XYZ file of C-alpha atoms in Angstrom:
371
model
C 82.725 86.699 53.715
C 79.413 88.474 54.220
C 78.843 88.075 57.955
C 75.398 89.057 59.208
C 74.257 89.005 62.824
C 71.366 86.700 63.603
C 68.207 87.912 65.339
C 69.464 87.322 68.889
C 72.820 88.979 68.185
C 71.079 91.961 66.610
C 68.889 92.292 69.700
C 72.002 92.320 71.909
C 73.590 95.057 69.806
C 70.381 97.094 69.839
C 70.082 96.661 73.607
C 73.542 98.142 74.196
C 72.870 100.954 71.741
C 69.580 101.809 73.482
C 71.309 101.751 76.873
C 73.976 104.145 75.588
C 71.412 106.391 73.902
C 69.459 106.744 77.162
C 72.370 107.141 79.546
C 75.407 108.415 77.651
C 76.779 111.589 76.215
C 80.253 113.031 76.640
C 79.360 115.177 79.674
C 77.678 112.315 81.511
C 80.552 109.962 80.669
C 83.004 112.349 82.283
C 80.724 112.588 85.308
C 80.556 108.792 85.577
C 84.336 108.500 85.446
C 84.665 111.066 88.248
C 82.754 108.780 90.624
C 84.800 106.884 93.280
C 84.680 103.590 91.345
C 85.458 105.266 88.007
C 82.029 104.510 86.517
C 78.326 104.717 87.379
C 77.051 102.198 89.910
C 73.498 102.889 88.733
C 74.494 102.035 85.160
C 76.154 98.838 86.335
C 73.016 97.683 88.126
C 70.953 98.623 85.079
C 73.180 96.439 82.907
C 72.541 93.632 85.381
C 68.782 94.136 85.139
C 69.007 94.057 81.345
C 70.775 90.703 81.551
C 73.944 91.896 79.825
C 76.152 91.034 82.810
C 74.964 87.421 82.563
C 75.919 87.091 78.893
C 79.350 85.371 79.212
C 78.297 82.821 81.833
C 76.947 79.346 81.198
C 73.358 78.312 81.694
C 74.374 76.012 84.561
C 75.557 79.109 86.436
C 72.418 81.081 85.633
C 73.913 82.948 82.682
C 72.922 83.409 79.052
C 75.750 81.283 77.590
C 76.787 83.928 75.084
C 79.533 82.802 72.737
C 82.465 84.757 71.254
C 80.312 86.361 68.537
C 77.705 87.554 71.049
C 80.382 88.922 73.384
C 82.190 90.643 70.502
C 78.886 92.171 69.348
C 78.234 93.653 72.786
C 81.806 94.896 73.200
C 81.836 96.555 69.770
C 78.603 98.395 70.574
C 79.983 99.390 73.985
C 83.172 100.674 72.352
C 81.238 102.750 69.847
C 79.454 104.476 72.750
C 82.624 104.702 74.914
C 80.791 102.969 77.755
C 82.806 103.421 80.957
C 81.455 100.422 82.866
C 84.042 97.603 83.398
C 82.574 94.858 81.212
C 85.952 93.445 80.238
C 87.740 93.211 83.632
C 84.737 92.281 85.770
C 83.074 89.759 83.461
C 85.684 88.412 81.059
C 88.604 88.255 83.495
C 87.556 87.927 87.144
C 84.069 86.529 86.549
C 85.216 84.177 83.806
C 87.994 82.841 86.018
C 85.569 81.986 88.821
C 83.226 80.345 86.311
C 86.033 78.293 84.717
C 87.876 77.127 87.829
C 86.000 78.052 90.976
C 84.454 75.535 93.354
C 80.699 75.110 93.450
C 80.653 77.105 96.684
C 82.661 79.961 95.119
C 80.429 80.018 92.057
C 77.271 80.063 94.173
C 78.638 82.838 96.378
C 79.832 85.129 93.603
C 78.415 84.518 90.145
C 74.716 85.331 90.819
C 75.746 88.581 92.513
C 78.182 89.480 89.717
C 75.478 88.864 87.081
C 73.019 91.034 89.024
C 75.508 93.895 89.343
C 75.496 93.517 93.140
C 79.108 92.389 93.659
C 82.409 93.048 91.955
C 85.729 91.213 91.865
C 89.009 92.682 90.624
C 91.445 90.638 88.518
C 94.874 91.021 90.188
C 97.290 89.131 87.951
C 99.621 91.567 86.165
C 103.014 92.349 87.704
C 105.583 95.048 86.932
C 108.395 92.659 86.050
C 106.215 90.579 83.751
C 105.888 93.148 80.959
C 103.778 91.151 78.430
C 104.752 87.705 79.764
C 101.390 86.893 81.330
C 102.658 83.570 82.709
C 105.095 85.433 84.964
C 103.933 85.426 88.606
C 106.326 86.352 91.419
C 103.649 86.744 94.113
C 103.996 83.840 96.534
C 101.462 81.714 98.385
C 103.209 80.178 101.406
C 101.416 77.298 103.089
C 99.989 78.218 106.491
C 97.986 75.435 108.107
C 94.952 74.723 105.924
C 95.435 77.940 103.968
C 98.186 80.170 102.637
C 99.781 83.562 103.149
C 100.073 85.817 100.105
C 102.971 88.195 99.598
C 103.700 90.288 96.542
C 102.630 93.196 94.391
C 100.167 93.491 91.515
C 99.753 96.276 89.008
C 97.054 97.390 86.593
C 94.114 95.889 88.454
C 91.560 97.315 86.025
C 88.513 98.958 87.633
C 89.943 97.747 90.942
C 88.555 100.597 93.066
C 85.470 99.790 95.104
C 85.508 96.030 94.483
C 84.322 93.532 97.079
C 87.254 91.176 96.530
C 90.357 90.617 94.454
C 91.221 87.394 92.687
C 94.998 87.202 93.116
C 97.410 84.976 91.198
C 100.275 83.386 93.101
C 102.709 80.472 93.046
C 104.193 78.418 95.843
C 107.747 79.531 96.718
C 110.134 77.698 94.416
C 107.386 76.468 92.069
C 108.197 75.970 88.374
C 107.735 79.103 86.304
C 105.768 77.201 83.666
C 103.543 75.334 86.121
C 99.909 75.930 87.056
C 99.037 79.232 88.681
C 96.811 79.358 91.745
C 94.271 82.137 92.174
C 92.903 83.208 95.547
C 89.746 85.162 96.303
C 90.774 87.799 98.829
C 88.313 90.252 100.440
C 89.228 93.815 99.544
C 89.253 94.793 103.215
C 91.358 91.823 104.383
C 94.290 92.497 106.692
C 97.483 93.056 104.712
C 95.770 94.230 101.504
C 96.931 97.701 100.466
C 95.308 99.219 97.374
C 96.363 102.463 95.677
C 93.954 103.699 92.998
C 95.236 105.771 90.091
C 93.957 107.074 86.760
C 94.901 105.628 83.422
C 95.282 107.832 80.350
C 91.637 107.244 79.362
C 90.340 108.471 82.737
C 89.439 105.012 84.040
C 90.632 103.792 87.433
C 93.141 101.030 88.088
C 94.751 99.860 91.313
C 98.254 99.021 92.467
C 97.931 96.202 94.975
C 100.400 95.215 97.694
C 99.836 92.037 99.703
C 101.672 91.430 102.977
C 100.944 88.152 104.711
C 97.338 88.074 103.490
C 95.439 85.005 104.702
C 93.856 83.019 101.868
C 92.304 79.610 101.314
C 90.468 77.493 98.714
C 92.731 78.218 95.723
C 91.478 78.100 92.160
C 94.003 76.233 90.017
C 94.129 76.879 86.289
C 96.354 74.947 83.926
C 98.408 77.158 81.583
C 96.177 76.184 78.640
C 93.034 77.214 80.536
C 94.573 80.557 81.500
C 95.617 81.113 77.870
C 92.029 80.502 76.747
C 90.674 82.952 79.323
C 93.153 85.654 78.302
C 92.436 85.091 74.615
C 88.742 85.672 75.319
C 89.653 88.966 76.984
C 91.936 89.898 74.075
C 89.058 89.289 71.669
C 86.811 91.548 73.765
C 89.483 94.276 73.693
C 89.706 93.913 69.904
C 85.943 94.232 69.548
C 85.851 97.321 71.748
C 88.633 98.903 69.683
C 86.718 98.158 66.464
C 83.689 99.948 67.893
C 85.777 102.975 68.845
C 87.491 103.001 65.449
C 84.149 103.010 63.647
C 82.895 105.858 65.831
C 86.060 107.927 65.265
C 85.965 107.335 61.517
C 82.313 108.365 61.221
C 82.850 111.478 63.352
C 85.895 112.458 61.279
C 84.108 111.833 57.982
C 81.241 114.037 59.116
C 83.688 116.751 60.174
C 85.474 116.615 56.801
C 82.147 117.084 55.037
C 81.211 120.192 57.049
C 84.501 121.930 57.963
C 85.399 124.525 55.357
C 88.702 126.018 54.316
C 89.252 128.337 51.366
C 85.493 128.355 50.909
C 85.077 124.590 50.374
C 84.644 121.543 52.596
C 88.011 119.992 53.488
C 86.566 116.616 52.473
C 86.781 117.781 48.866
C 90.596 117.798 49.012
C 91.903 114.710 47.258
C 94.705 114.079 49.753
C 92.164 113.982 52.587
C 89.872 111.703 50.605
C 92.698 109.185 50.225
C 93.417 109.294 53.957
C 89.765 108.750 54.807
C 89.559 105.875 52.328
C 92.581 104.259 53.976
C 90.958 104.714 57.378
C 87.754 103.056 56.165
C 89.730 100.066 54.902
C 91.498 99.748 58.268
C 88.160 99.687 60.109
C 86.762 96.979 57.844
C 89.957 94.891 57.924
C 89.979 95.120 61.707
C 86.361 94.011 61.983
C 87.065 91.058 59.677
C 90.061 89.926 61.727
C 88.093 90.315 64.947
C 85.260 88.156 63.573
C 87.739 85.577 62.274
C 89.278 85.312 65.739
C 85.810 84.930 67.258
C 84.954 82.131 64.845
C 88.301 80.428 65.540
C 87.583 80.419 69.290
C 85.789 77.075 69.020
C 88.637 75.417 67.101
C 91.914 73.859 68.241
C 93.880 75.820 70.816
C 96.774 76.641 68.457
C 94.401 77.949 65.776
C 92.550 80.059 68.340
C 95.709 81.499 69.846
C 97.234 82.336 66.455
C 94.037 83.982 65.168
C 93.666 86.020 68.355
C 97.300 87.142 68.310
C 96.999 88.180 64.655
C 93.822 90.129 65.328
C 95.204 91.890 68.393
C 98.449 92.817 66.635
C 96.743 94.279 63.564
C 93.831 95.960 65.348
C 96.023 97.557 68.025
C 98.196 99.241 65.382
C 95.245 100.149 63.149
C 93.240 101.630 66.023
C 96.112 103.849 67.138
C 96.532 105.043 63.549
C 92.820 105.816 63.224
C 92.942 107.809 66.448
C 95.975 109.786 65.298
C 94.433 110.475 61.879
C 91.181 111.637 63.477
C 93.016 114.039 65.766
C 95.194 115.374 62.952
C 92.225 115.996 60.637
C 90.291 117.734 63.423
C 93.284 119.832 64.416
C 93.687 121.162 67.956
C 90.084 120.534 68.960
C 90.715 116.816 68.431
C 92.516 116.550 71.769
C 90.135 118.737 73.771
C 87.863 117.315 76.466
C 84.903 118.865 74.670
C 85.203 116.517 71.684
C 84.774 112.757 71.655
C 87.805 112.212 69.392
C 90.423 112.598 72.103
C 88.472 110.450 74.539
C 88.213 107.648 72.009
C 91.904 107.801 71.163
C 92.910 107.643 74.827
C 90.736 104.575 75.359
C 92.380 102.964 72.324
C 95.837 103.589 73.816
C 94.844 101.581 76.900
C 93.261 98.711 74.973
C 96.050 98.535 72.376
C 98.663 97.743 75.047
C 96.466 95.548 77.256
C 97.807 91.950 77.423
C 100.422 92.846 74.811
C 100.998 95.677 72.348
C 101.019 95.235 68.573
C 104.686 94.196 68.429
C 104.366 91.726 71.304
C 101.306 90.125 69.733
C 103.086 89.885 66.371
C 105.957 88.035 68.033
C 103.442 85.730 69.713
C 101.767 85.080 66.369
C 105.099 84.275 64.718
C 105.885 81.739 67.447
C 102.464 80.112 67.156
C 102.450 80.042 63.353
C 105.985 78.659 63.051
């Protein structure tokens, strides 16, 4: 299918590309990641002023009501530029959860500030024992008067340094493992909240979170189907970002093959290398097609959406890792140096490829859904 962006989607893509052109190169990206939050606060506020932080939220909440195609378009452009700002965790996880299940008071308190780049919320859901079972929650919420006390540990709170609050998943002690999960908005400086920042392989910051008797109230309850839909939206965004990185790595490697000479000729003239580059091109285009198919399936029945998203994530995760490895191998030793974008792109792919489930886990999920 020949899929062309419409005028509004093209403007969104161009807006991200112009932002990256003005504010990004490899040196500045490394400088942004060295900041305490792991990205540039000035860039984040600029994205808010441009309206990009409002894209995933509905008009009733003051957002732009961007759909899956619009979000995928922005994430692909951001991936191509290796943008360090936390679009996926802040907007498509924490922000989306508040928008989907929060009370009117919670929405009014948080969403306008999130869309303006003035407040940030970390998504604290993943746990060590869960592996890729995202319905697994061992953190407990014990009733305490009109509220609850949270106890447990969370891992991989993406971009969780410097946030104003965490949105923490928990279950009542003894609750069914397949039942609804409650989420609690917890101030980052609340008593009993212990956060340990650490670097991921791509240089971004994540947080290990320990909660000991943390006071919480006003839970957000999400049915399993609603949580699945939220996580599928985040998976789609990860796929789109990987497609953008893959395209950037392929183009950089193709350019290198055309200019790097051995034995007096460009290495791109070697037939074996031409075949490898042709295979890489096919992987990029197949990945983009699967990503767009999953985006188009997002409005269909839940089983169709889940199966399409699992298929896309499984294929794209494996293809992106292969593209990164091929790019490094063709570049040689300089491919893994900090002075070249290739290694940075590959490291970001390694994070995204395993987020929510690696290629094998997503293939198993697809097989279960398609059975």
